[in-house]
């Protein structure tokens, strides 16, 4: 475990950040689509939002829903809630009114901080929550309104002149914020994190692995509502006094390239799907147009081919790692200068990992696939109102990741898929990710997802859903032959379906359960 000193028993992470940056008053902290915000301005606005929330009557540990596009206001709102001891529930901006109605009722949030562009959807959710769950929202605070504000709504800008107040005397282990799981395996779960969890991820990964520094400019394609994006664009850079570039729109290759060229970030955070899309884009900029020194990837394991091609083109490494909503950020990772593409690296110092068999015994050998367990200081407390899944996931000091991995003789871990994605073909486990990583090596294939399909004899065989690059054509036999030439024969996909796109979460994870559901109803 790490030798870092733990934060004191009384600890408020927002206060911690403001104190750490009090000597950087004029330095730019945040850049978004509307402008820049200095560290001094950020500190004042955080304290004023805390005052505004208190004036609405919110008490310590009460929840507020945070439904906002990435912007300086998102950061101010999140930290302002922490500063006040109020619990922000940060949610995905790409969901439906029905989803938000569930989250409102589930979290019991009576106040919502919402971007103006998302207000109509939120109002629909508000009506649905009242109708279906008898849950009433009392206050709507709107960031950057679009047109005239509806009656009863509060313009967040109106809080900019309030008197800053004192931070809430929160405890390090006190519930500080929620993140809903991304739903890659079904219904999202409210995951409760503490004030100290943010501190630990900044120290162990942001400083310990990425070695972020004050001179860095960082940009994350992953959004702030995602655990990965929260660390990338808020926790880590603000912990060292760096500058963050924020983008409200979806991270298309063109939108990402524009920010990389305009603001010259030195550190970029993405996901495998995004890196693959950028490499396939005709607008891919030359190395000379950018200032990148380091890139990071998480969300799903990074295929070796994508990592190698990115490094060849831009001359900088992608540090691939795995984290989770439950652990808040990356706990298993490659390191700068020690990248082994095709693996997820080794445990981040401060975390311990184990591979276990189905009977719970620890795997000590090499190459055998097992369930990945993690022990570390950033683990969530529990899932809200879900004791059964909490007990299954949070097992004493250990957290069950839901991922399967193998470990080689050098101690590097290689992803083998989600627990519910693993396939047993002819009595042998097959990793869908291994097959997918092989498929995307074909120059005509952009993306692929592999699931199990029951054949006419009732046996499980692999099926691949394949997305081709623009203008490319392939036959099923050509795809099968390509995989056979690179993997053991029993691993090649027996069934091929060409599709235009794959179902994904907003954070880019492939939703294989939707493909499985599609097969069952076909």
mmCIF file of N, CA, C and O in Angstrom, residues 250 273 300 436 439-440 445-451 463-468 497-506 508-516 518:
data_model
loop_
_atom_site.group_PDB
_atom_site.id
_atom_site.type_symbol
_atom_site.label_atom_id
_atom_site.label_comp_id
_atom_site.label_asym_id
_atom_site.label_seq_id
_atom_site.Cartn_x
_atom_site.Cartn_y
_atom_site.Cartn_z
ATOM 1 N N UNK A 250 -20.494 16.616 -28.053
ATOM 2 C CA UNK A 250 -20.024 15.239 -28.052
ATOM 3 C C UNK A 250 -18.632 15.170 -28.674
ATOM 4 O O UNK A 250 -18.315 15.921 -29.608
ATOM 5 N N UNK A 273 -12.607 3.469 -28.270
ATOM 6 C CA UNK A 273 -13.465 3.760 -29.428
ATOM 7 C C UNK A 273 -13.114 5.105 -30.039
ATOM 8 O O UNK A 273 -13.059 5.251 -31.267
ATOM 9 N N UNK A 300 -12.627 0.805 -21.682
ATOM 10 C CA UNK A 300 -12.452 -0.574 -22.137
ATOM 11 C C UNK A 300 -10.977 -0.749 -22.456
ATOM 12 O O UNK A 300 -10.252 0.230 -22.599
ATOM 13 N N UNK A 436 -12.394 -9.511 -30.557
ATOM 14 C CA UNK A 436 -12.634 -8.156 -31.055
ATOM 15 C C UNK A 436 -11.320 -7.452 -31.395
ATOM 16 O O UNK A 436 -11.214 -6.769 -32.428
ATOM 17 N N UNK A 439 -10.157 -8.720 -34.676
ATOM 18 C CA UNK A 439 -10.974 -8.239 -35.798
ATOM 19 C C UNK A 439 -10.583 -6.826 -36.221
ATOM 20 O O UNK A 439 -10.479 -6.533 -37.419
ATOM 21 N N UNK A 440 -10.366 -5.932 -35.249
ATOM 22 C CA UNK A 440 -10.095 -4.536 -35.601
ATOM 23 C C UNK A 440 -8.697 -4.341 -36.183
ATOM 24 O O UNK A 440 -8.358 -3.240 -36.626
ATOM 25 N N UNK A 445 -11.900 -2.960 -41.107
ATOM 26 C CA UNK A 445 -12.839 -3.011 -39.982
ATOM 27 C C UNK A 445 -12.579 -1.854 -39.022
ATOM 28 O O UNK A 445 -11.459 -1.656 -38.562
ATOM 29 N N UNK A 446 -13.644 -1.106 -38.703
ATOM 30 C CA UNK A 446 -13.548 0.011 -37.767
ATOM 31 C C UNK A 446 -13.764 -0.449 -36.330
ATOM 32 O O UNK A 446 -12.995 -0.123 -35.434
ATOM 33 N N UNK A 447 -14.840 -1.216 -36.102
ATOM 34 C CA UNK A 447 -15.187 -1.674 -34.757
ATOM 35 C C UNK A 447 -15.796 -3.062 -34.835
ATOM 36 O O UNK A 447 -16.311 -3.475 -35.888
ATOM 37 N N UNK A 448 -15.790 -3.761 -33.707
ATOM 38 C CA UNK A 448 -16.422 -5.076 -33.646
ATOM 39 C C UNK A 448 -16.837 -5.381 -32.220
ATOM 40 O O UNK A 448 -16.217 -4.918 -31.262
ATOM 41 N N UNK A 449 -17.893 -6.166 -32.077
ATOM 42 C CA UNK A 449 -18.337 -6.658 -30.777
ATOM 43 C C UNK A 449 -18.684 -8.128 -30.928
ATOM 44 O O UNK A 449 -19.294 -8.533 -31.926
ATOM 45 N N UNK A 450 -18.294 -8.911 -29.930
ATOM 46 C CA UNK A 450 -18.490 -10.358 -29.996
ATOM 47 C C UNK A 450 -19.335 -10.827 -28.815
ATOM 48 O O UNK A 450 -19.085 -10.428 -27.670
ATOM 49 N N UNK A 451 -20.336 -11.655 -29.094
ATOM 50 C CA UNK A 451 -21.179 -12.245 -28.054
ATOM 51 C C UNK A 451 -21.325 -13.733 -28.328
ATOM 52 O O UNK A 451 -20.845 -14.248 -29.351
ATOM 53 N N UNK A 463 -20.394 -15.005 -32.076
ATOM 54 C CA UNK A 463 -20.943 -14.195 -33.162
ATOM 55 C C UNK A 463 -20.326 -12.813 -33.097
ATOM 56 O O UNK A 463 -20.242 -12.201 -32.017
ATOM 57 N N UNK A 464 -19.890 -12.303 -34.243
ATOM 58 C CA UNK A 464 -19.269 -10.979 -34.314
ATOM 59 C C UNK A 464 -20.174 -10.001 -35.049
ATOM 60 O O UNK A 464 -20.686 -10.314 -36.137
ATOM 61 N N UNK A 465 -20.378 -8.841 -34.440
ATOM 62 C CA UNK A 465 -21.040 -7.721 -35.108
ATOM 63 C C UNK A 465 -19.928 -6.792 -35.574
ATOM 64 O O UNK A 465 -19.122 -6.319 -34.764
ATOM 65 N N UNK A 466 -19.876 -6.534 -36.862
ATOM 66 C CA UNK A 466 -18.737 -5.851 -37.459
ATOM 67 C C UNK A 466 -19.178 -4.545 -38.115
ATOM 68 O O UNK A 466 -20.136 -4.523 -38.899
ATOM 69 N N UNK A 467 -18.471 -3.460 -37.790
ATOM 70 C CA UNK A 467 -18.675 -2.155 -38.439
ATOM 71 C C UNK A 467 -17.486 -1.916 -39.365
ATOM 72 O O UNK A 467 -16.334 -1.895 -38.915
ATOM 73 N N UNK A 468 -17.767 -1.753 -40.651
ATOM 74 C CA UNK A 468 -16.699 -1.527 -41.623
ATOM 75 C C UNK A 468 -16.386 -0.032 -41.744
ATOM 76 O O UNK A 468 -17.238 0.824 -41.494
ATOM 77 N N UNK A 497 -22.240 -10.624 -38.525
ATOM 78 C CA UNK A 497 -23.295 -9.703 -38.948
ATOM 79 C C UNK A 497 -22.680 -8.322 -39.131
ATOM 80 O O UNK A 497 -22.089 -7.776 -38.193
ATOM 81 N N UNK A 498 -22.820 -7.771 -40.322
ATOM 82 C CA UNK A 498 -22.312 -6.431 -40.597
ATOM 83 C C UNK A 498 -23.369 -5.406 -40.177
ATOM 84 O O UNK A 498 -24.547 -5.524 -40.561
ATOM 85 N N UNK A 499 -22.980 -4.422 -39.372
ATOM 86 C CA UNK A 499 -23.902 -3.405 -38.864
ATOM 87 C C UNK A 499 -23.305 -2.021 -39.094
ATOM 88 O O UNK A 499 -22.099 -1.868 -39.296
ATOM 89 N N UNK A 500 -24.172 -1.008 -39.030
ATOM 90 C CA UNK A 500 -23.712 0.373 -39.230
ATOM 91 C C UNK A 500 -23.085 0.966 -37.976
ATOM 92 O O UNK A 500 -22.209 1.832 -38.050
ATOM 93 N N UNK A 501 -23.543 0.514 -36.799
ATOM 94 C CA UNK A 501 -22.998 1.002 -35.543
ATOM 95 C C UNK A 501 -23.273 -0.002 -34.446
ATOM 96 O O UNK A 501 -24.142 -0.877 -34.577
ATOM 97 N N UNK A 502 -22.548 0.140 -33.329
ATOM 98 C CA UNK A 502 -22.716 -0.732 -32.174
ATOM 99 C C UNK A 502 -23.398 0.036 -31.050
ATOM 100 O O UNK A 502 -23.162 1.236 -30.883
ATOM 101 N N UNK A 503 -24.256 -0.626 -30.265
ATOM 102 C CA UNK A 503 -24.875 0.072 -29.131
ATOM 103 C C UNK A 503 -23.839 0.342 -28.051
ATOM 104 O O UNK A 503 -23.050 -0.538 -27.694
ATOM 105 N N UNK A 504 -23.825 1.580 -27.556
ATOM 106 C CA UNK A 504 -22.822 1.979 -26.567
ATOM 107 C C UNK A 504 -23.445 2.859 -25.500
ATOM 108 O O UNK A 504 -24.472 3.493 -25.728
ATOM 109 N N UNK A 505 -22.780 2.916 -24.361
ATOM 110 C CA UNK A 505 -23.132 3.908 -23.359
ATOM 111 C C UNK A 505 -22.586 5.258 -23.824
ATOM 112 O O UNK A 505 -21.810 5.333 -24.777
ATOM 113 N N UNK A 506 -22.976 6.307 -23.101
ATOM 114 C CA UNK A 506 -22.481 7.646 -23.460
ATOM 115 C C UNK A 506 -20.980 7.766 -23.271
ATOM 116 O O UNK A 506 -20.349 8.660 -23.833
ATOM 117 N N UNK A 508 -18.891 5.439 -24.202
ATOM 118 C CA UNK A 508 -18.206 4.685 -25.249
ATOM 119 C C UNK A 508 -18.072 3.196 -25.014
ATOM 120 O O UNK A 508 -17.467 2.496 -25.825
ATOM 121 N N UNK A 509 -18.623 2.675 -23.917
ATOM 122 C CA UNK A 509 -18.544 1.239 -23.675
ATOM 123 C C UNK A 509 -19.578 0.516 -24.533
ATOM 124 O O UNK A 509 -20.740 0.924 -24.602
ATOM 125 N N UNK A 510 -19.157 -0.573 -25.159
ATOM 126 C CA UNK A 510 -20.071 -1.367 -25.962
ATOM 127 C C UNK A 510 -21.044 -2.091 -25.048
ATOM 128 O O UNK A 510 -20.652 -2.734 -24.080
ATOM 129 N N UNK A 511 -22.331 -1.975 -25.344
ATOM 130 C CA UNK A 511 -23.368 -2.628 -24.541
ATOM 131 C C UNK A 511 -23.691 -3.993 -25.151
ATOM 132 O O UNK A 511 -24.655 -4.157 -25.888
ATOM 133 N N UNK A 512 -22.881 -4.970 -24.813
ATOM 134 C CA UNK A 512 -23.070 -6.306 -25.376
ATOM 135 C C UNK A 512 -24.384 -6.924 -24.927
ATOM 136 O O UNK A 512 -24.939 -7.772 -25.620
ATOM 137 N N UNK A 513 -24.879 -6.492 -23.745
ATOM 138 C CA UNK A 513 -26.147 -7.055 -23.288
ATOM 139 C C UNK A 513 -27.280 -6.686 -24.247
ATOM 140 O O UNK A 513 -28.238 -7.451 -24.409
ATOM 141 N N UNK A 514 -27.183 -5.542 -24.917
ATOM 142 C CA UNK A 514 -28.206 -5.174 -25.900
ATOM 143 C C UNK A 514 -28.115 -6.071 -27.139
ATOM 144 O O UNK A 514 -29.130 -6.436 -27.726
ATOM 145 N N UNK A 515 -26.906 -6.410 -27.508
ATOM 146 C CA UNK A 515 -26.739 -7.332 -28.628
ATOM 147 C C UNK A 515 -27.272 -8.715 -28.270
ATOM 148 O O UNK A 515 -27.895 -9.397 -29.098
ATOM 149 N N UNK A 516 -27.031 -9.136 -27.024
ATOM 150 C CA UNK A 516 -27.565 -10.433 -26.577
ATOM 151 C C UNK A 516 -29.091 -10.414 -26.548
ATOM 152 O O UNK A 516 -29.748 -11.376 -26.965
ATOM 153 N N UNK A 518 -30.987 -8.576 -28.376
ATOM 154 C CA UNK A 518 -31.401 -8.558 -29.782
ATOM 155 C C UNK A 518 -31.415 -9.974 -30.356
ATOM 156 O O UNK A 518 -32.332 -10.348 -31.092
#
